[in-house]
GROMACS .gro file of C-alpha atoms in nm:
model
  364
    1MET     CA    1  -9.633 -13.395  -3.602
    2HIS     CA    2  -9.637 -13.797  -3.623
    3ALA     CA    3  -9.774 -14.005  -3.335
    4ASN     CA    4  -9.435 -14.180  -3.295
    5GLU     CA    5  -9.234 -13.842  -3.287
    6THR     CA    6  -9.101 -13.698  -2.960
    7LEU     CA    7  -9.186 -13.347  -2.899
    8SER     CA    8  -8.829 -13.208  -2.857
    9PRO     CA    9  -8.773 -12.863  -2.709
   10CYS     CA   10  -8.474 -12.839  -2.924
   11ARG     CA   11  -8.667 -12.903  -3.255
   12PRO     CA   12  -8.547 -12.645  -3.508
   13LEU     CA   13  -8.808 -12.377  -3.582
   14ARG     CA   14  -8.608 -12.135  -3.800
   15GLY     CA   15  -8.732 -12.032  -4.141
   16PRO     CA   16  -8.541 -11.886  -4.435
   17LYS     CA   17  -8.251 -11.660  -4.315
   18ARG     CA   18  -8.324 -11.392  -4.589
   19THR     CA   19  -8.649 -11.265  -4.727
   20ASN     CA   20  -8.738 -11.005  -4.994
   21LEU     CA   21  -8.987 -10.833  -4.793
   22TRP     CA   22  -8.800 -10.503  -4.744
   23PRO     CA   23  -8.452 -10.378  -4.796
   24LEU     CA   24  -8.225 -10.527  -4.527
   25TRP     CA   25  -7.905 -10.390  -4.365
   26GLN     CA   26  -7.645 -10.516  -4.628
   27GLU     CA   27  -7.351 -10.494  -4.392
   28PRO     CA   28  -7.241 -10.844  -4.284
   29VAL     CA   29  -7.228 -10.952  -3.915
   30TYR     CA   30  -6.917 -11.138  -3.823
   31HIS     CA   31  -6.954 -11.370  -3.524
   32TYR     CA   32  -6.673 -11.372  -3.272
   33GLN     CA   33  -6.490 -11.703  -3.281
   34LYS     CA   34  -6.361 -11.798  -2.950
   35LYS     CA   35  -6.006 -11.883  -2.917
   36PRO     CA   36  -5.915 -12.202  -2.728
   37SER     CA   37  -5.913 -12.101  -2.362
   38SER     CA   38  -5.723 -12.278  -2.063
   39CYS     CA   39  -6.019 -12.182  -1.851
   40SER     CA   40  -6.231 -12.467  -1.739
   41PRO     CA   41  -6.595 -12.482  -1.861
   42MET     CA   42  -6.890 -12.383  -1.649
   43LYS     CA   43  -6.946 -12.639  -1.376
   44GLU     CA   44  -7.283 -12.761  -1.284
   45ASP     CA   45  -7.291 -12.599  -0.960
   46ASP     CA   46  -7.193 -12.263  -1.094
   47PRO     CA   47  -7.452 -12.000  -1.063
   48ILE     CA   48  -7.625 -11.945  -1.387
   49GLY     CA   49  -7.546 -11.607  -1.515
   50GLY     CA   50  -7.225 -11.580  -1.316
   51ILE     CA   51  -7.152 -11.263  -1.127
   52VAL     CA   52  -7.420 -11.007  -1.205
   53PRO     CA   53  -7.276 -10.675  -1.280
   54LEU     CA   54  -7.324 -10.358  -1.090
   55ASP     CA   55  -7.586 -10.121  -1.174
   56TYR     CA   56  -7.355  -9.890  -1.360
   57ALA     CA   57  -7.120 -10.142  -1.531
   58PRO     CA   58  -7.115 -10.140  -1.916
   59PRO     CA   59  -7.398 -10.361  -2.056
   60GLU     CA   60  -7.140 -10.565  -2.250
   61LEU     CA   61  -7.038 -10.717  -1.927
   62SER     CA   62  -7.371 -10.892  -1.914
   63TYR     CA   63  -7.299 -11.067  -2.252
   64PRO     CA   64  -6.966 -11.246  -2.206
   65GLY     CA   65  -6.846 -11.348  -2.569
   66ILE     CA   66  -7.071 -11.118  -2.763
   67SER     CA   67  -6.957 -11.041  -3.109
   68PRO     CA   68  -6.746 -10.710  -3.100
   69GLN     CA   69  -6.871 -10.620  -3.451
   70LEU     CA   70  -7.244 -10.649  -3.356
   71LEU     CA   71  -7.190 -10.454  -3.025
   72ALA     CA   72  -7.009 -10.177  -3.203
   73ARG     CA   73  -7.253 -10.147  -3.489
   74VAL     CA   74  -7.559 -10.161  -3.252
   75LYS     CA   75  -7.408  -9.887  -3.029
   76GLN     CA   76  -7.323  -9.673  -3.342
   77LEU     CA   77  -7.703  -9.703  -3.454
   78TRP     CA   78  -7.806  -9.572  -3.106
   79SER     CA   79  -7.551  -9.311  -3.123
   80VAL     CA   80  -7.653  -9.185  -3.461
   81GLY     CA   81  -8.008  -9.172  -3.343
   82GLY     CA   82  -7.887  -8.948  -3.048
   83LEU     CA   83  -7.960  -9.228  -2.787
   84ASP     CA   84  -7.763  -9.330  -2.493
   85PHE     CA   85  -7.751  -9.715  -2.510
   86ASP     CA   86  -7.581  -9.781  -2.182
   87ARG     CA   87  -7.847  -9.565  -1.985
   88HIS     CA   88  -8.150  -9.713  -2.150
   89TRP     CA   89  -8.019 -10.058  -2.123
   90ARG     CA   90  -7.970 -10.024  -1.754
   91ALA     CA   91  -8.336  -9.878  -1.719
   92GLY     CA   92  -8.485 -10.121  -1.947
   93ILE     CA   93  -8.307 -10.441  -1.903
   94ARG     CA   94  -8.102 -10.440  -1.584
   95SER     CA   95  -8.421 -10.351  -1.390
   96LEU     CA   96  -8.613 -10.651  -1.523
   97PRO     CA   97  -8.768 -10.883  -1.260
   98GLY     CA   98  -8.520 -11.176  -1.207
   99PHE     CA   99  -8.255 -11.020  -1.425
  100ARG     CA  100  -7.952 -11.225  -1.491
  101ALA     CA  101  -7.639 -11.190  -1.704
  102VAL     CA  102  -7.584 -11.430  -1.990
  103PRO     CA  103  -7.388 -11.725  -1.849
  104ARG     CA  104  -7.017 -11.749  -1.961
  105VAL     CA  105  -6.964 -12.074  -2.125
  106GLU     CA  106  -6.603 -12.125  -2.233
  107THR     CA  107  -6.674 -12.438  -2.443
  108SER     CA  108  -6.919 -12.243  -2.682
  109ALA     CA  109  -6.772 -12.237  -3.029
  110ASN     CA  110  -6.898 -11.878  -3.117
  111SER     CA  111  -7.110 -11.590  -3.020
  112THR     CA  112  -7.431 -11.665  -3.199
  113GLU     CA  113  -7.619 -11.744  -2.890
  114VAL     CA  114  -7.514 -11.439  -2.685
  115ASP     CA  115  -7.566 -11.216  -2.996
  116LEU     CA  116  -7.916 -11.350  -2.995
  117VAL     CA  117  -7.990 -11.254  -2.639
  118PHE     CA  118  -7.839 -10.913  -2.711
  119LEU     CA  119  -8.089 -10.856  -3.004
  120PHE     CA  120  -8.380 -11.000  -2.792
  121ASP     CA  121  -8.310 -10.763  -2.509
  122GLN     CA  122  -8.334 -10.455  -2.740
  123CYS     CA  123  -8.681 -10.586  -2.831
  124ILE     CA  124  -8.774 -10.572  -2.477
  125ILE     CA  125  -8.669 -10.203  -2.445
  126TRP     CA  126  -8.871 -10.116  -2.757
  127VAL     CA  127  -9.182 -10.287  -2.624
  128ARG     CA  128  -9.151 -10.094  -2.293
  129ALA     CA  129  -9.124  -9.788  -2.493
  130ILE     CA  130  -9.434  -9.874  -2.701
  131HIS     CA  131  -9.617  -9.921  -2.378
  132GLU     CA  132  -9.519  -9.583  -2.239
  133ALA     CA  133  -9.587  -9.413  -2.571
  134ALA     CA  134  -9.922  -9.582  -2.607
  135ASN     CA  135 -10.032  -9.472  -2.259
  136CYS     CA  136  -9.925  -9.109  -2.346
  137GLY     CA  137 -10.106  -9.119  -2.681
  138PHE     CA  138 -10.423  -9.232  -2.515
  139THR     CA  139 -10.400  -8.974  -2.229
  140HIS     CA  140 -10.318  -8.670  -2.455
  141GLN     CA  141 -10.544  -8.798  -2.747
  142VAL     CA  142 -10.248  -8.788  -2.990
  143ALA     CA  143 -10.358  -8.787  -3.349
  144GLY     CA  144 -10.277  -9.074  -3.576
  145LEU     CA  145 -10.454  -9.351  -3.393
  146ILE     CA  146 -10.803  -9.339  -3.236
  147PRO     CA  147 -10.821  -9.380  -2.847
  148ALA     CA  148 -10.924  -9.740  -2.879
  149GLN     CA  149 -10.616  -9.820  -3.084
  150TRP     CA  150 -10.391  -9.629  -2.824
  151HIS     CA  151 -10.568  -9.811  -2.548
  152GLY     CA  152 -10.534 -10.157  -2.711
  153LEU     CA  153 -10.174 -10.112  -2.803
  154ALA     CA  154 -10.102 -10.014  -2.438
  155ALA     CA  155 -10.273 -10.325  -2.296
  156LEU     CA  156 -10.089 -10.555  -2.560
  157SER     CA  157  -9.752 -10.400  -2.499
  158ALA     CA  158  -9.807 -10.441  -2.127
  159ARG     CA  159  -9.871 -10.812  -2.184
  160LEU     CA  160  -9.573 -10.847  -2.416
  161THR     CA  161  -9.341 -10.677  -2.176
  162GLU     CA  162  -9.432 -10.953  -1.909
  163GLN     CA  163  -9.408 -11.244  -2.160
  164LEU     CA  164  -9.076 -11.118  -2.299
  165THR     CA  165  -8.931 -11.084  -1.959
  166ALA     CA  166  -9.051 -11.437  -1.859
  167LEU     CA  167  -8.912 -11.586  -2.184
  168ARG     CA  168  -8.585 -11.425  -2.113
  169LEU     CA  169  -8.563 -11.587  -1.785
  170LEU     CA  170  -8.679 -11.919  -1.898
  171ALA     CA  171  -8.435 -11.927  -2.181
  172LEU     CA  172  -8.126 -11.849  -1.938
  173THR     CA  173  -8.245 -12.116  -1.688
  174ASP     CA  174  -8.303 -12.401  -1.932
  175LEU     CA  175  -8.674 -12.437  -1.912
  176PRO     CA  176  -8.753 -12.487  -2.294
  177MET     CA  177  -9.114 -12.613  -2.284
  178PRO     CA  178  -9.257 -12.312  -2.090
  179ALA     CA  179  -9.053 -12.101  -2.305
  180MET     CA  180  -9.214 -12.254  -2.624
  181GLN     CA  181  -9.559 -12.194  -2.478
  182ILE     CA  182  -9.471 -11.819  -2.418
  183ALA     CA  183  -9.319 -11.771  -2.752
  184ARG     CA  184  -9.647 -11.886  -2.917
  185SER     CA  185  -9.849 -11.641  -2.701
  186ILE     CA  186  -9.609 -11.363  -2.803
  187SER     CA  187  -9.665 -11.433  -3.177
  188GLU     CA  188 -10.048 -11.413  -3.125
  189ASP     CA  189 -10.019 -11.085  -2.944
  190VAL     CA  190  -9.801 -10.946  -3.218
  191ASP     CA  191 -10.063 -11.038  -3.474
  192MET     CA  192 -10.323 -10.884  -3.270
  193ALA     CA  193 -10.123 -10.559  -3.228
  194LEU     CA  194 -10.094 -10.537  -3.608
  195VAL     CA  195 -10.470 -10.610  -3.661
  196LEU     CA  196 -10.557 -10.339  -3.415
  197LEU     CA  197 -10.339 -10.084  -3.619
  198ILE     CA  198 -10.510 -10.199  -3.950
  199ARG     CA  199 -10.879 -10.220  -3.831
  200ARG     CA  200 -11.004  -9.925  -3.609
  201LYS     CA  201 -11.341 -10.074  -3.562
  202LEU     CA  202 -11.195 -10.392  -3.438
  203ALA     CA  203 -10.973 -10.202  -3.202
  204GLN     CA  204 -11.298 -10.036  -3.058
  205ARG     CA  205 -11.456 -10.375  -3.010
  206PHE     CA  206 -11.153 -10.501  -2.823
  207THR     CA  207 -11.160 -10.214  -2.582
  208ASP     CA  208 -11.535 -10.239  -2.527
  209CYS     CA  209 -11.479 -10.586  -2.369
  210ARG     CA  210 -11.545 -10.564  -2.002
  211THR     CA  211 -11.581 -10.940  -1.898
  212VAL     CA  212 -11.361 -11.242  -1.947
  213GLU     CA  213 -11.640 -11.399  -2.139
  214GLU     CA  214 -11.654 -11.106  -2.389
  215ALA     CA  215 -11.264 -11.113  -2.430
  216ASN     CA  216 -11.277 -11.475  -2.494
  217GLU     CA  217 -11.549 -11.432  -2.751
  218PHE     CA  218 -11.353 -11.146  -2.929
  219TRP     CA  219 -11.036 -11.356  -2.918
  220ARG     CA  220 -11.228 -11.663  -3.079
  221ARG     CA  221 -11.408 -11.469  -3.332
  222TYR     CA  222 -11.140 -11.230  -3.480
  223ILE     CA  223 -10.807 -11.362  -3.362
  224ALA     CA  224 -10.778 -11.741  -3.309
  225GLY     CA  225 -10.738 -12.000  -3.587
  226GLY     CA  226 -10.528 -11.791  -3.805
  227ARG     CA  227 -10.796 -11.506  -3.855
  228ALA     CA  228 -10.554 -11.227  -3.755
  229PHE     CA  229 -10.286 -11.344  -3.978
  230ARG     CA  230 -10.519 -11.352  -4.269
  231THR     CA  231 -10.621 -10.991  -4.200
  232ILE     CA  232 -10.266 -10.890  -4.189
  233SER     CA  233 -10.178 -11.092  -4.508
  234GLU     CA  234 -10.460 -10.914  -4.695
  235LYS     CA  235 -10.319 -10.581  -4.599
  236LEU     CA  236  -9.963 -10.682  -4.688
  237TYR     CA  237 -10.077 -10.803  -5.020
  238ALA     CA  238 -10.213 -10.448  -5.111
  239VAL     CA  239  -9.869 -10.312  -5.085
  240GLY     CA  240  -9.703 -10.583  -5.269
  241ILE     CA  241  -9.604 -10.844  -5.007
  242ASP     CA  242  -9.752 -11.193  -5.069
  243HIS     CA  243  -9.792 -11.392  -4.735
  244SER     CA  244 -10.082 -11.604  -4.871
  245ALA     CA  245 -10.130 -11.963  -4.746
  246ASP     CA  246  -9.926 -12.120  -5.026
  247THR     CA  247  -9.603 -11.919  -4.986
  248ASP     CA  248  -9.297 -12.058  -4.823
  249TYR     CA  249  -9.333 -11.802  -4.542
  250ALA     CA  250  -9.691 -11.900  -4.456
  251ARG     CA  251  -9.600 -12.271  -4.439
  252TRP     CA  252  -9.302 -12.201  -4.229
  253ARG     CA  253  -9.499 -12.002  -3.993
  254LYS     CA  254  -9.776 -12.263  -3.984
  255THR     CA  255  -9.524 -12.528  -3.890
  256VAL     CA  256  -9.352 -12.319  -3.616
  257LEU     CA  257  -9.685 -12.237  -3.450
  258ALA     CA  258  -9.801 -12.603  -3.462
  259THR     CA  259  -9.487 -12.707  -3.288
  260LEU     CA  260  -9.508 -12.426  -3.029
  261GLY     CA  261  -9.869 -12.513  -2.981
  262ALA     CA  262  -9.797 -12.874  -2.920
  263ALA     CA  263  -9.583 -12.770  -2.620
  264VAL     CA  264  -9.893 -12.653  -2.451
  265HIS     CA  265 -10.022 -13.005  -2.421
  266SER     CA  266  -9.884 -13.293  -2.229
  267ASN     CA  267  -9.656 -13.523  -2.425
  268ALA     CA  268  -9.612 -13.882  -2.299
  269LEU     CA  269  -9.334 -13.961  -2.542
  270ASN     CA  270  -9.070 -13.754  -2.386
  271THR     CA  271  -9.024 -13.837  -2.011
  272ARG     CA  272  -8.687 -13.669  -1.953
  273VAL     CA  273  -8.644 -13.336  -1.756
  274PRO     CA  274  -8.403 -13.100  -1.964
  275ALA     CA  275  -8.073 -13.106  -1.803
  276ARG     CA  276  -7.824 -12.802  -1.783
  277GLN     CA  277  -7.614 -12.777  -2.104
  278HIS     CA  278  -7.255 -12.697  -2.047
  279GLY     CA  279  -7.149 -12.643  -2.421
  280ASN     CA  280  -7.429 -12.406  -2.479
  281VAL     CA  281  -7.546 -12.065  -2.356
  282LEU     CA  282  -7.916 -12.161  -2.414
  283LEU     CA  283  -8.070 -12.507  -2.418
  284ASN     CA  284  -8.318 -12.398  -2.680
  285ASP     CA  285  -8.259 -12.074  -2.870
  286ASP     CA  286  -8.548 -12.134  -3.117
  287SER     CA  287  -8.814 -11.985  -2.894
  288LEU     CA  288  -8.606 -11.683  -2.826
  289HIS     CA  289  -8.521 -11.645  -3.202
  290PHE     CA  290  -8.884 -11.681  -3.306
  291ALA     CA  291  -9.000 -11.410  -3.050
  292THR     CA  292  -8.727 -11.163  -3.156
  293PHE     CA  293  -8.827 -11.236  -3.522
  294ARG     CA  294  -9.188 -11.150  -3.454
  295ILE     CA  295  -9.104 -10.833  -3.269
  296HIS     CA  296  -8.885 -10.730  -3.560
  297GLU     CA  297  -9.184 -10.813  -3.789
  298LEU     CA  298  -9.410 -10.588  -3.591
  299CYS     CA  299  -9.151 -10.305  -3.629
  300ALA     CA  300  -9.146 -10.350  -4.007
  301PHE     CA  301  -9.498 -10.433  -4.079
  302ALA     CA  302  -9.638 -10.147  -3.879
  303GLN     CA  303  -9.451  -9.897  -4.120
  304LEU     CA  304  -9.666 -10.031  -4.402
  305VAL     CA  305 -10.017  -9.931  -4.247
  306GLU     CA  306 -10.137  -9.573  -4.246
  307PRO     CA  307 -10.031  -9.370  -4.060
  308LYS     CA  308  -9.696  -9.529  -4.024
  309LEU     CA  309  -9.637  -9.624  -3.657
  310THR     CA  310  -9.293  -9.447  -3.630
  311GLU     CA  311  -9.451  -9.114  -3.715
  312THR     CA  312  -9.732  -9.160  -3.476
  313LEU     CA  313  -9.492  -9.269  -3.191
  314GLU     CA  314  -9.278  -8.979  -3.256
  315VAL     CA  315  -9.575  -8.745  -3.184
  316ALA     CA  316  -9.654  -8.927  -2.866
  317GLY     CA  317  -9.291  -8.922  -2.764
  318LEU     CA  318  -9.290  -8.544  -2.797
  319ALA     CA  319  -9.613  -8.525  -2.595
  320ALA     CA  320  -9.442  -8.748  -2.314
  321ALA     CA  321  -9.142  -8.518  -2.308
  322LYS     CA  322  -9.364  -8.215  -2.214
  323VAL     CA  323  -9.494  -8.410  -1.901
  324GLU     CA  324  -9.385  -8.229  -1.578
  325PRO     CA  325  -9.198  -8.376  -1.403
  326PRO     CA  326  -9.063  -8.582  -1.675
  327ALA     CA  327  -9.144  -8.906  -1.512
  328ILE     CA  328  -9.173  -9.097  -1.837
  329GLU     CA  329  -8.839  -9.253  -1.948
  330PHE     CA  330  -8.900  -9.479  -2.237
  331ALA     CA  331  -9.181  -9.306  -2.451
  332PRO     CA  332  -8.937  -9.071  -2.646
  333LEU     CA  333  -8.732  -9.389  -2.731
  334ALA     CA  334  -9.018  -9.565  -2.904
  335ALA     CA  335  -8.986  -9.401  -3.253
  336PRO     CA  336  -8.613  -9.400  -3.304
  337LEU     CA  337  -8.570  -9.744  -3.170
  338ASN     CA  338  -8.847  -9.885  -3.413
  339SER     CA  339  -8.605  -9.783  -3.693
  340ILE     CA  340  -8.300  -9.920  -3.515
  341LEU     CA  341  -8.470 -10.273  -3.478
  342VAL     CA  342  -8.568 -10.271  -3.847
  343ASN     CA  343  -8.197 -10.221  -3.933
  344GLN     CA  344  -8.109 -10.519  -3.707
  345ILE     CA  345  -8.329 -10.767  -3.903
  346GLN     CA  346  -8.037 -10.892  -4.103
  347SER     CA  347  -7.823 -10.923  -3.799
  348LEU     CA  348  -8.086 -11.163  -3.644
  349ALA     CA  349  -8.098 -11.364  -3.976
  350THR     CA  350  -7.712 -11.390  -3.961
  351SER     CA  351  -7.715 -11.486  -3.605
  352ALA     CA  352  -7.890 -11.802  -3.664
  353PRO     CA  353  -7.672 -12.108  -3.648
  354PRO     CA  354  -7.708 -12.373  -3.922
  355VAL     CA  355  -8.031 -12.540  -3.922
  356ALA     CA  356  -7.932 -12.901  -3.841
  357PRO     CA  357  -8.119 -13.163  -3.636
  358ARG     CA  358  -8.000 -13.151  -3.267
  359GLN     CA  359  -7.988 -13.478  -3.057
  360ALA     CA  360  -8.256 -13.401  -2.789
  361GLY     CA  361  -8.420 -13.734  -2.749
  362LYS     CA  362  -8.488 -14.064  -2.927
  363ARG     CA  363  -8.767 -14.152  -3.152
  364SER     CA  364  -8.976 -14.444  -3.027
   0.00000   0.00000   0.00000
């Protein structure tokens, strides 16, 4: 970032909309184009999120203007997997602290931003499922991962659940700068989760940390400064995926993380407080998009390590189903939802609006 450049909360962070890392879902996603409406746009004093639906209302009421094609396809994926989307959505999303529905904005041209929140929310459900499955895997000594890996995955998924919940609230309440900070932290925790799945000894060292100083030392030595990403890149290269430093993906990722990292520090060039956007559902959807992208990467990359995460989570889910009384709700969902999220990677790429500079502030 140049010295005379304003750190804009709306700076585009998106990368290429397609990658050749793995076969993607080929069916196109058509975004719902809104027809001209006689309804007045959302007013400044309208409550953000509008009327919050009742506990047993259909989930789609919380996503006004969502693409009907995307909604139908996602529900079909859940149904084919034998999963009840409505019930798990109410348990996993409706129950979140500070939950609010997506605001209805009549002047929004299409459904892309609403679709993004819809895809992001499924990531939250999966991370909550991972947390329960990891705890169950640790308690019942489920084979596939060593206890330290289960323990570390449980700790990271608990942290990710809180971060994703906070990011959702910040994105829907027009607080882009803290949203960027949390998105960067989410990316680091995703890298760390993958590293713990790849290197068992490192997972043991992580769980052996008992003080703040030890945890900070572990982070500095093995995770910070791109060390975790280099470990992941080496593993992916062994299976034919090149994420080395000279690739477009690596350069894009470095640029995104630099921008998100700059949001952590004070910036004297931008002195304006973000104002409520009447023509957009989200003031800054880039942070939400990047966080969703990283969770999707965690789903996909975890299938390239041995043993495959889906198979391991399935065993943990079966162990959780035997708990009496069956108080564990999300654990059996972790394995099938992992595959569903991988199938939605193309939907996320298609949901990205054209990458064009947004007028968020003036350069000095």
